[in-house]
CSV table of C-alpha atoms in Angstrom, one decimal:
chain,number,residue,atom,x,y,z
A,1,UNK,CA,-30.5,-32.0,-9.5
A,2,UNK,CA,-26.6,-32.6,-9.0
A,3,UNK,CA,-24.4,-29.5,-8.8
A,4,UNK,CA,-22.2,-29.3,-12.3
A,5,UNK,CA,-18.7,-27.7,-11.8
A,6,UNK,CA,-16.5,-27.3,-14.7
A,7,UNK,CA,-12.7,-28.1,-14.2
A,8,UNK,CA,-9.8,-26.8,-15.8
A,9,UNK,CA,-8.7,-29.4,-18.5
A,10,UNK,CA,-5.2,-27.9,-18.5
A,11,UNK,CA,-4.5,-28.3,-15.0
A,12,UNK,CA,-1.0,-29.7,-14.3
A,13,UNK,CA,1.6,-30.0,-11.6
A,14,UNK,CA,1.8,-26.2,-10.9
A,15,UNK,CA,5.5,-26.3,-9.5
A,16,UNK,CA,8.3,-25.5,-12.2
A,17,UNK,CA,12.0,-26.2,-11.6
A,18,UNK,CA,13.6,-23.2,-13.5
A,19,UNK,CA,12.7,-20.2,-14.7
A,20,UNK,CA,13.6,-21.4,-18.2
A,21,UNK,CA,10.6,-23.8,-17.6
A,22,UNK,CA,8.3,-20.8,-16.6
A,23,UNK,CA,9.3,-19.2,-19.7
A,24,UNK,CA,8.3,-22.6,-21.9
A,25,UNK,CA,5.0,-22.6,-20.1
A,26,UNK,CA,4.3,-19.1,-20.6
A,27,UNK,CA,5.0,-19.6,-24.4
A,28,UNK,CA,2.7,-22.5,-24.3
A,29,UNK,CA,-0.4,-20.6,-22.9
A,30,UNK,CA,-0.3,-17.1,-24.3
A,31,UNK,CA,-1.4,-15.9,-27.5
A,32,UNK,CA,1.6,-15.0,-29.8
A,33,UNK,CA,1.7,-11.3,-29.6
A,34,UNK,CA,1.2,-11.5,-25.6
A,35,UNK,CA,4.1,-13.7,-25.4
A,36,UNK,CA,6.1,-11.7,-28.1
A,37,UNK,CA,5.6,-8.4,-26.0
A,38,UNK,CA,7.5,-10.5,-22.8
A,39,UNK,CA,10.6,-11.2,-24.8
A,40,UNK,CA,10.9,-8.2,-27.5
A,41,UNK,CA,14.0,-6.1,-27.4
A,42,UNK,CA,15.3,-3.4,-29.9
A,43,UNK,CA,16.8,-3.7,-33.2
A,44,UNK,CA,18.9,-7.1,-33.3
A,45,UNK,CA,18.5,-7.7,-29.6
A,46,UNK,CA,22.1,-7.5,-29.1
A,47,UNK,CA,21.5,-6.0,-25.5
A,48,UNK,CA,18.8,-8.1,-24.5
A,49,UNK,CA,20.8,-11.3,-25.3
A,50,UNK,CA,24.0,-10.1,-23.8
A,51,UNK,CA,22.2,-9.1,-20.5
A,52,UNK,CA,21.4,-13.0,-20.0
A,53,UNK,CA,24.6,-14.5,-21.8
A,54,UNK,CA,27.1,-12.4,-19.7
A,55,UNK,CA,26.2,-13.9,-16.6
A,56,UNK,CA,27.6,-17.3,-17.9
A,57,UNK,CA,31.1,-15.9,-18.3
A,58,UNK,CA,31.6,-15.2,-14.8
A,59,UNK,CA,32.6,-18.1,-12.7
A,60,UNK,CA,32.8,-19.0,-8.9
A,61,UNK,CA,35.8,-19.9,-6.6
A,62,UNK,CA,33.8,-22.1,-4.1
A,63,UNK,CA,35.1,-23.5,-0.5
A,64,UNK,CA,34.9,-27.2,-0.2
A,65,UNK,CA,35.0,-27.0,3.6
A,66,UNK,CA,33.2,-24.6,6.2
A,67,UNK,CA,29.7,-24.3,4.6
A,68,UNK,CA,27.7,-22.3,7.4
A,69,UNK,CA,24.4,-24.1,8.8
A,70,UNK,CA,22.5,-20.7,9.1
A,71,UNK,CA,22.6,-18.2,6.1
A,72,UNK,CA,21.4,-14.8,6.3
A,73,UNK,CA,19.9,-13.3,2.9
A,74,UNK,CA,18.3,-10.2,4.2
A,75,UNK,CA,19.0,-6.8,3.2
A,76,UNK,CA,17.3,-3.4,2.5
A,77,UNK,CA,16.7,-1.0,-0.4
A,78,UNK,CA,15.9,2.7,0.0
A,79,UNK,CA,15.2,2.0,3.8
A,80,UNK,CA,12.8,-0.8,3.1
A,81,UNK,CA,13.6,-4.2,4.5
A,82,UNK,CA,13.7,-7.1,2.1
A,83,UNK,CA,13.9,-10.9,3.2
A,84,UNK,CA,16.3,-11.3,0.3
A,85,UNK,CA,18.2,-9.2,-2.4
A,86,UNK,CA,15.3,-9.6,-5.0
A,87,UNK,CA,12.5,-7.0,-5.7
A,88,UNK,CA,10.0,-6.6,-8.5
A,89,UNK,CA,11.1,-4.5,-11.3
A,90,UNK,CA,8.2,-2.3,-12.8
A,91,UNK,CA,6.6,-3.5,-16.0
A,92,UNK,CA,3.6,-2.1,-17.8
A,93,UNK,CA,0.1,-3.4,-18.7
A,94,UNK,CA,0.4,-7.2,-17.5
A,95,UNK,CA,-2.3,-8.9,-19.7
A,96,UNK,CA,-0.8,-12.3,-19.0
A,97,UNK,CA,-3.2,-12.7,-15.8
A,98,UNK,CA,-6.3,-11.1,-15.0
A,99,UNK,CA,-5.2,-10.2,-11.7
A,100,UNK,CA,-2.1,-8.5,-13.2
A,101,UNK,CA,0.0,-6.4,-10.6
A,102,UNK,CA,-2.3,-7.2,-7.8
A,103,UNK,CA,-1.4,-10.9,-8.1
A,104,UNK,CA,2.4,-9.8,-8.3
A,105,UNK,CA,2.1,-7.6,-5.2
A,106,UNK,CA,0.7,-10.4,-3.5
A,107,UNK,CA,3.4,-12.6,-4.4
A,108,UNK,CA,6.2,-10.2,-3.3
A,109,UNK,CA,4.5,-9.7,-0.1
A,110,UNK,CA,4.3,-13.5,0.5
A,111,UNK,CA,8.1,-13.7,0.1
A,112,UNK,CA,8.8,-10.6,1.9
A,113,UNK,CA,10.0,-8.3,-0.7
A,114,UNK,CA,9.3,-5.0,-2.3
A,115,UNK,CA,7.8,-4.1,-5.8
A,116,UNK,CA,8.1,-1.4,-8.3
A,117,UNK,CA,4.4,-0.5,-9.9
A,118,UNK,CA,4.6,0.9,-13.2
A,119,UNK,CA,2.8,4.1,-14.2
A,120,UNK,CA,1.5,1.9,-17.0
A,121,UNK,CA,0.1,-0.7,-15.0
A,122,UNK,CA,-3.2,-2.1,-15.3
A,123,UNK,CA,-4.3,-1.9,-11.8
A,124,UNK,CA,-4.5,1.4,-9.6
A,125,UNK,CA,-1.7,2.0,-7.4
A,126,UNK,CA,-4.5,1.9,-4.4
A,127,UNK,CA,-5.4,-1.8,-5.1
A,128,UNK,CA,-1.7,-2.6,-5.1
A,129,UNK,CA,-0.6,-1.1,-1.8
A,130,UNK,CA,-3.7,-2.6,0.0
A,131,UNK,CA,-1.9,-6.1,-0.5
A,132,UNK,CA,1.7,-5.1,-0.1
A,133,UNK,CA,3.3,-2.3,1.9
A,134,UNK,CA,6.5,-2.5,0.2
A,135,UNK,CA,5.6,-0.6,-3.0
A,136,UNK,CA,7.7,1.9,-5.0
A,137,UNK,CA,6.2,3.7,-7.5
A,138,UNK,CA,7.7,4.2,-10.8
A,139,UNK,CA,7.3,7.5,-12.9
A,140,UNK,CA,7.9,8.3,-16.6
A,141,UNK,CA,8.5,12.2,-17.3
A,142,UNK,CA,5.2,12.2,-18.9
A,143,UNK,CA,2.9,15.6,-19.0
A,144,UNK,CA,3.6,18.7,-17.4
A,145,UNK,CA,5.4,19.2,-14.1
A,146,UNK,CA,2.0,19.6,-12.2
A,147,UNK,CA,0.9,16.3,-13.5
A,148,UNK,CA,4.0,14.5,-12.8
A,149,UNK,CA,4.0,15.7,-9.1
A,150,UNK,CA,0.1,15.0,-8.8
A,151,UNK,CA,0.8,11.3,-10.0
A,152,UNK,CA,3.8,11.4,-7.3
A,153,UNK,CA,1.5,12.6,-4.4
A,154,UNK,CA,-1.3,10.2,-5.5
A,155,UNK,CA,1.4,7.6,-4.6
A,156,UNK,CA,2.3,8.9,-1.6
A,157,UNK,CA,-1.3,9.1,-0.3
A,158,UNK,CA,-1.6,5.4,-1.3
A,159,UNK,CA,1.5,4.4,1.0
A,160,UNK,CA,4.1,4.3,-1.7
A,161,UNK,CA,7.5,4.1,0.1
A,162,UNK,CA,9.6,5.6,-2.8
A,163,UNK,CA,9.8,6.9,-6.4
A,164,UNK,CA,11.7,5.1,-9.3
A,165,UNK,CA,12.2,7.6,-12.2
A,166,UNK,CA,12.8,5.4,-15.3
A,167,UNK,CA,15.3,7.2,-17.8
A,168,UNK,CA,16.3,4.2,-19.9
A,169,UNK,CA,14.2,4.0,-23.1
A,170,UNK,CA,14.6,5.0,-26.8
A,171,UNK,CA,11.3,5.4,-28.9
A,172,UNK,CA,10.3,3.9,-32.2
A,173,UNK,CA,13.1,1.4,-32.6
A,174,UNK,CA,11.6,-2.2,-33.5
A,175,UNK,CA,13.4,-5.4,-33.2
A,176,UNK,CA,14.6,-6.9,-36.6
A,177,UNK,CA,12.3,-9.8,-36.5
A,178,UNK,CA,9.3,-7.6,-35.8
A,179,UNK,CA,7.7,-6.2,-32.6
A,180,UNK,CA,4.2,-7.6,-31.8
A,181,UNK,CA,1.2,-5.6,-32.9
A,182,UNK,CA,-0.6,-4.6,-29.6
A,183,UNK,CA,-4.1,-3.0,-30.1
A,184,UNK,CA,-4.9,0.3,-28.7
A,185,UNK,CA,-7.8,-1.1,-26.7
A,186,UNK,CA,-9.8,-4.5,-26.2
A,187,UNK,CA,-12.7,-3.4,-28.2
A,188,UNK,CA,-14.9,-5.8,-30.4
A,189,UNK,CA,-12.8,-5.3,-33.5
A,190,UNK,CA,-9.7,-6.0,-31.6
A,191,UNK,CA,-11.0,-9.2,-30.1
A,192,UNK,CA,-12.2,-10.3,-33.7
A,193,UNK,CA,-8.5,-9.7,-34.8
A,194,UNK,CA,-7.3,-11.5,-32.0
A,195,UNK,CA,-9.3,-14.3,-32.4
A,196,UNK,CA,-7.3,-16.7,-34.4
A,197,UNK,CA,-4.5,-16.3,-31.7
A,198,UNK,CA,-6.4,-17.0,-28.8
A,199,UNK,CA,-8.4,-20.0,-30.5
A,200,UNK,CA,-5.2,-21.8,-30.6
A,201,UNK,CA,-4.4,-21.0,-27.1
A,202,UNK,CA,-7.8,-22.4,-25.3
A,203,UNK,CA,-6.1,-22.0,-21.8
A,204,UNK,CA,-5.4,-18.5,-22.0
A,205,UNK,CA,-8.9,-17.8,-22.7
A,206,UNK,CA,-10.2,-20.2,-20.2
A,207,UNK,CA,-8.4,-18.5,-17.4
A,208,UNK,CA,-10.0,-15.3,-18.4
A,209,UNK,CA,-13.6,-17.0,-18.0
A,210,UNK,CA,-14.4,-16.8,-14.6
A,211,UNK,CA,-17.6,-18.0,-13.0
A,212,UNK,CA,-19.7,-17.3,-16.3
A,213,UNK,CA,-18.1,-13.8,-16.6
A,214,UNK,CA,-15.7,-12.7,-19.4
A,215,UNK,CA,-12.9,-10.6,-18.2
A,216,UNK,CA,-11.5,-8.6,-21.0
A,217,UNK,CA,-7.7,-7.8,-20.5
A,218,UNK,CA,-7.3,-4.1,-19.5
A,219,UNK,CA,-5.2,-1.8,-21.9
A,220,UNK,CA,-5.5,1.3,-19.9
A,221,UNK,CA,-3.3,3.0,-17.7
A,222,UNK,CA,-5.4,4.1,-14.6
A,223,UNK,CA,-2.1,5.5,-12.6
A,224,UNK,CA,-1.8,8.1,-15.4
A,225,UNK,CA,-5.2,9.8,-15.0
A,226,UNK,CA,-5.2,13.5,-15.3
A,227,UNK,CA,-7.1,14.0,-12.0
A,228,UNK,CA,-8.1,12.0,-9.0
A,229,UNK,CA,-10.9,9.6,-9.7
A,230,UNK,CA,-10.9,10.3,-13.4
A,231,UNK,CA,-10.2,6.9,-15.7
A,232,UNK,CA,-6.8,6.6,-17.1
A,233,UNK,CA,-5.9,6.9,-20.9
A,234,UNK,CA,-5.3,3.9,-23.1
A,235,UNK,CA,-2.1,2.2,-22.8
A,236,UNK,CA,-1.0,3.8,-26.2
A,237,UNK,CA,-2.5,7.1,-25.5
A,238,UNK,CA,-0.3,7.5,-22.3
A,239,UNK,CA,2.6,6.2,-24.2
A,240,UNK,CA,2.0,8.8,-27.1
A,241,UNK,CA,2.0,11.5,-24.3
A,242,UNK,CA,5.1,10.2,-23.0
A,243,UNK,CA,6.7,10.4,-26.2
A,244,UNK,CA,5.7,14.0,-27.0
A,245,UNK,CA,7.0,15.2,-23.4
A,246,UNK,CA,10.5,16.8,-23.7
A,247,UNK,CA,13.0,14.5,-22.1
A,248,UNK,CA,13.8,15.6,-18.4
A,249,UNK,CA,17.1,17.5,-17.4
A,250,UNK,CA,19.2,16.6,-14.3
A,251,UNK,CA,17.7,19.8,-12.9
A,252,UNK,CA,14.3,18.5,-13.7
A,253,UNK,CA,15.1,15.1,-11.7
A,254,UNK,CA,16.4,17.3,-9.0
A,255,UNK,CA,13.1,19.4,-8.7
A,256,UNK,CA,11.1,16.1,-8.7
A,257,UNK,CA,13.6,14.4,-6.0
A,258,UNK,CA,13.1,17.7,-3.7
A,259,UNK,CA,9.4,17.8,-4.1
A,260,UNK,CA,8.9,14.2,-3.1
A,261,UNK,CA,11.3,14.4,-0.3
A,262,UNK,CA,11.7,10.7,0.2
A,263,UNK,CA,13.4,7.9,-1.2
A,264,UNK,CA,14.2,8.3,-4.7
A,265,UNK,CA,15.7,6.0,-7.5
A,266,UNK,CA,16.9,6.9,-10.9
A,267,UNK,CA,16.6,3.9,-13.1
A,268,UNK,CA,18.9,3.6,-16.3
A,269,UNK,CA,22.2,4.3,-15.1
A,270,UNK,CA,24.8,2.5,-17.4
A,271,UNK,CA,27.7,5.4,-16.9
A,272,UNK,CA,29.8,6.5,-14.0
A,273,UNK,CA,29.3,10.2,-14.7
A,274,UNK,CA,25.6,9.8,-14.8
A,275,UNK,CA,25.8,7.7,-11.6
A,276,UNK,CA,27.7,10.4,-10.1
A,277,UNK,CA,25.1,13.1,-11.4
A,278,UNK,CA,22.5,10.9,-9.4
A,279,UNK,CA,24.3,11.3,-6.3
A,280,UNK,CA,24.6,15.0,-6.7
A,281,UNK,CA,21.0,15.3,-7.0
A,282,UNK,CA,20.3,13.7,-3.6
A,283,UNK,CA,19.0,10.4,-5.1
A,284,UNK,CA,18.7,7.3,-2.5
A,285,UNK,CA,19.5,4.7,-5.2
A,286,UNK,CA,20.3,4.0,-8.7
A,287,UNK,CA,19.3,1.0,-10.9
A,288,UNK,CA,22.1,0.0,-13.4
A,289,UNK,CA,19.7,-0.9,-16.2
A,290,UNK,CA,19.2,-0.6,-19.9
A,291,UNK,CA,15.5,-1.4,-19.8
A,292,UNK,CA,15.9,-5.3,-20.1
A,293,UNK,CA,17.4,-4.6,-23.7
A,294,UNK,CA,14.7,-1.9,-24.8
A,295,UNK,CA,16.9,0.9,-24.7
A,296,UNK,CA,19.7,1.7,-27.2
A,297,UNK,CA,20.8,-1.6,-28.8
A,298,UNK,CA,24.6,-2.3,-28.3
A,299,UNK,CA,24.4,-1.1,-25.0
A,300,UNK,CA,26.6,-3.8,-22.9
A,301,UNK,CA,25.0,-6.1,-20.4
A,302,UNK,CA,24.2,-4.4,-17.0
A,303,UNK,CA,26.5,-6.9,-15.2
A,304,UNK,CA,29.2,-6.1,-17.2
A,305,UNK,CA,28.8,-2.1,-16.0
A,306,UNK,CA,28.0,-2.8,-12.4
A,307,UNK,CA,31.2,-3.3,-10.8
A,308,UNK,CA,33.0,0.0,-11.8
A,309,UNK,CA,29.6,1.8,-11.0
A,310,UNK,CA,29.4,0.2,-7.7
A,311,UNK,CA,32.7,1.2,-6.8
A,312,UNK,CA,32.4,4.7,-7.7
A,313,UNK,CA,29.1,5.3,-6.0
A,314,UNK,CA,28.3,2.5,-3.9
A,315,UNK,CA,29.1,4.2,-0.7
A,316,UNK,CA,26.7,7.0,-1.4
A,317,UNK,CA,23.7,5.5,-3.0
A,318,UNK,CA,22.1,2.0,-2.8
A,319,UNK,CA,23.1,0.4,-6.3
A,320,UNK,CA,20.8,-2.1,-8.0
A,321,UNK,CA,21.3,-4.2,-11.1
A,322,UNK,CA,18.1,-4.8,-13.5
A,323,UNK,CA,18.7,-7.0,-16.4
A,324,UNK,CA,19.1,-10.6,-17.3
A,325,UNK,CA,18.4,-12.4,-13.9
A,326,UNK,CA,17.2,-15.7,-14.3
A,327,UNK,CA,18.6,-17.7,-11.5
A,328,UNK,CA,19.7,-17.2,-8.0
A,329,UNK,CA,23.4,-17.6,-8.9
A,330,UNK,CA,22.7,-14.5,-11.0
A,331,UNK,CA,21.8,-12.6,-8.1
A,332,UNK,CA,24.9,-13.8,-6.2
A,333,UNK,CA,27.0,-12.3,-9.0
A,334,UNK,CA,25.6,-9.1,-9.0
A,335,UNK,CA,25.9,-8.6,-5.1
A,336,UNK,CA,29.2,-9.8,-5.2
A,337,UNK,CA,30.0,-6.9,-7.7
A,338,UNK,CA,28.2,-4.4,-5.4
A,339,UNK,CA,24.6,-4.7,-6.1
A,340,UNK,CA,22.5,-4.1,-2.7
A,341,UNK,CA,19.8,-5.9,-4.7
A,342,UNK,CA,18.5,-7.1,-8.2
A,343,UNK,CA,15.5,-6.0,-9.9
A,344,UNK,CA,13.6,-8.8,-11.9
A,345,UNK,CA,11.2,-8.1,-15.0
A,346,UNK,CA,10.7,-11.0,-17.6
A,347,UNK,CA,11.4,-13.8,-15.0
A,348,UNK,CA,8.3,-12.9,-12.9
A,349,UNK,CA,6.1,-12.2,-15.9
A,350,UNK,CA,6.7,-15.6,-17.3
A,351,UNK,CA,5.9,-17.0,-13.7
A,352,UNK,CA,2.8,-15.0,-13.8
A,353,UNK,CA,1.9,-16.3,-17.2
A,354,UNK,CA,2.6,-19.7,-16.2
A,355,UNK,CA,0.6,-20.0,-12.9
A,356,UNK,CA,-0.5,-16.5,-11.5
A,357,UNK,CA,0.4,-15.4,-8.2
A,358,UNK,CA,1.8,-18.8,-7.1
A,359,UNK,CA,3.9,-18.7,-10.3
A,360,UNK,CA,5.8,-15.4,-9.5
A,361,UNK,CA,6.3,-16.8,-5.6
A,362,UNK,CA,7.6,-20.2,-7.7
A,363,UNK,CA,10.1,-17.7,-9.5
A,364,UNK,CA,11.1,-15.9,-6.2
A,365,UNK,CA,11.4,-19.1,-4.7
A,366,UNK,CA,13.9,-20.5,-7.2
A,367,UNK,CA,16.0,-17.3,-7.1
A,368,UNK,CA,16.4,-17.6,-3.3
A,369,UNK,CA,17.2,-21.2,-3.3
A,370,UNK,CA,19.8,-20.5,-6.1
A,371,UNK,CA,21.4,-17.6,-3.8
A,372,UNK,CA,21.3,-19.8,-0.7
A,373,UNK,CA,23.1,-22.5,-2.7
A,374,UNK,CA,25.7,-19.9,-3.6
A,375,UNK,CA,26.2,-18.8,0.2
A,376,UNK,CA,26.7,-22.4,1.1
A,377,UNK,CA,29.2,-23.1,-1.5
A,378,UNK,CA,31.4,-20.1,-0.5
A,379,UNK,CA,31.1,-20.4,2.9
A,380,UNK,CA,29.3,-17.3,3.8
A,381,UNK,CA,26.8,-16.6,6.6
A,382,UNK,CA,25.5,-13.5,4.9
A,383,UNK,CA,24.7,-12.4,1.7
A,384,UNK,CA,26.5,-9.0,2.5
A,385,UNK,CA,29.8,-11.3,2.6
A,386,UNK,CA,29.7,-11.8,-1.0
A,387,UNK,CA,32.7,-10.2,-2.6
A,388,UNK,CA,34.8,-10.1,-5.9
A,389,UNK,CA,36.8,-12.9,-4.4
A,390,UNK,CA,34.1,-15.3,-4.7
A,391,UNK,CA,34.0,-14.7,-8.4
A,392,UNK,CA,36.3,-15.7,-11.7
A,393,UNK,CA,36.1,-12.8,-13.8
A,394,UNK,CA,37.4,-13.2,-17.1
A,395,UNK,CA,39.8,-10.5,-18.5
A,396,UNK,CA,38.0,-7.6,-20.2
A,397,UNK,CA,34.6,-8.7,-19.0
A,398,UNK,CA,33.8,-5.4,-17.3
A,399,UNK,CA,33.0,-2.3,-19.2
A,400,UNK,CA,33.7,1.3,-17.9
A,401,UNK,CA,32.9,4.5,-19.5
A,402,UNK,CA,32.0,8.2,-18.6
A,403,UNK,CA,34.6,7.9,-15.5
């Protein structure tokens, strides 16, 4: 009897030329609720849109002669070497691909860069560090101090190179056009309710069906378990506990930094005075971030805030930018304004949704190529040579407060 092998009827040329094309393919493949979870912001979406649009207001001042034949894009963040100044920003449960964070970690490793792993990830940190030795573990201030420290110690044992403490979030603020309804867990009731969405996105269902075994998306948070070896809570169980944990003070963050004793990033900085407080508590790095537009709506785009913050503390800590990166030229603009590197979120998630690990690698390649083009056009040998002199900044572009 001849062997019979199913082939994917939705197979196509896997390479995409732009991050926008990755987003289009992600929207085409994913059920509506899943896709909307990748693009949602808070309230009117003012900040999430400005994060992206602000980059288009910055121009370049290129040189027409003197392009360098060899261009070096390597850098480091919190003592970890990166092949170019782009790393993966931590994002929660990644039900856009069955391999989730493990696929992303493999892609980052293949391109020589680091990954921030969310506490709300769908795969245990041990599985992620097994495929990429450049992992920073992201922590929410969730639970007791003892529980927070236990999660940090678990990350240390797994090989995490540093901690990222996320502070930029406002709870219970939905977007004007409505936030997607995500089930508490993927049980039979949830599968029945979501069936109409999945039915019109057959490729998504196909990709979760592997060699006769249906793999149901995992909506638990194994890295927030209340003891080593114990199962993690559901995503919303962990989220609820986070909502009901009192917010940390600067003294709390300093305590955690001291207990951790290694590279330590404070994510969510948008004010100069907060940046200086992060320096005072001994942080190794800060991320100028508004949680991708999921913080307080009306907060300016992070690229508008980056320069003044980098000018104030860039000699004391590694300054990163998170928010709105869609092209390699965006990376170049951020570096020119003082960022050591950028963190990307939605862009790599669209790549993951479009083509799994290869799609994430595709996105990273696009960012690298775009950055290399800027170095060529500005006549620089190294990414570290980029500066404000390479940019055309419109009057009033930058925002500065808390100084």
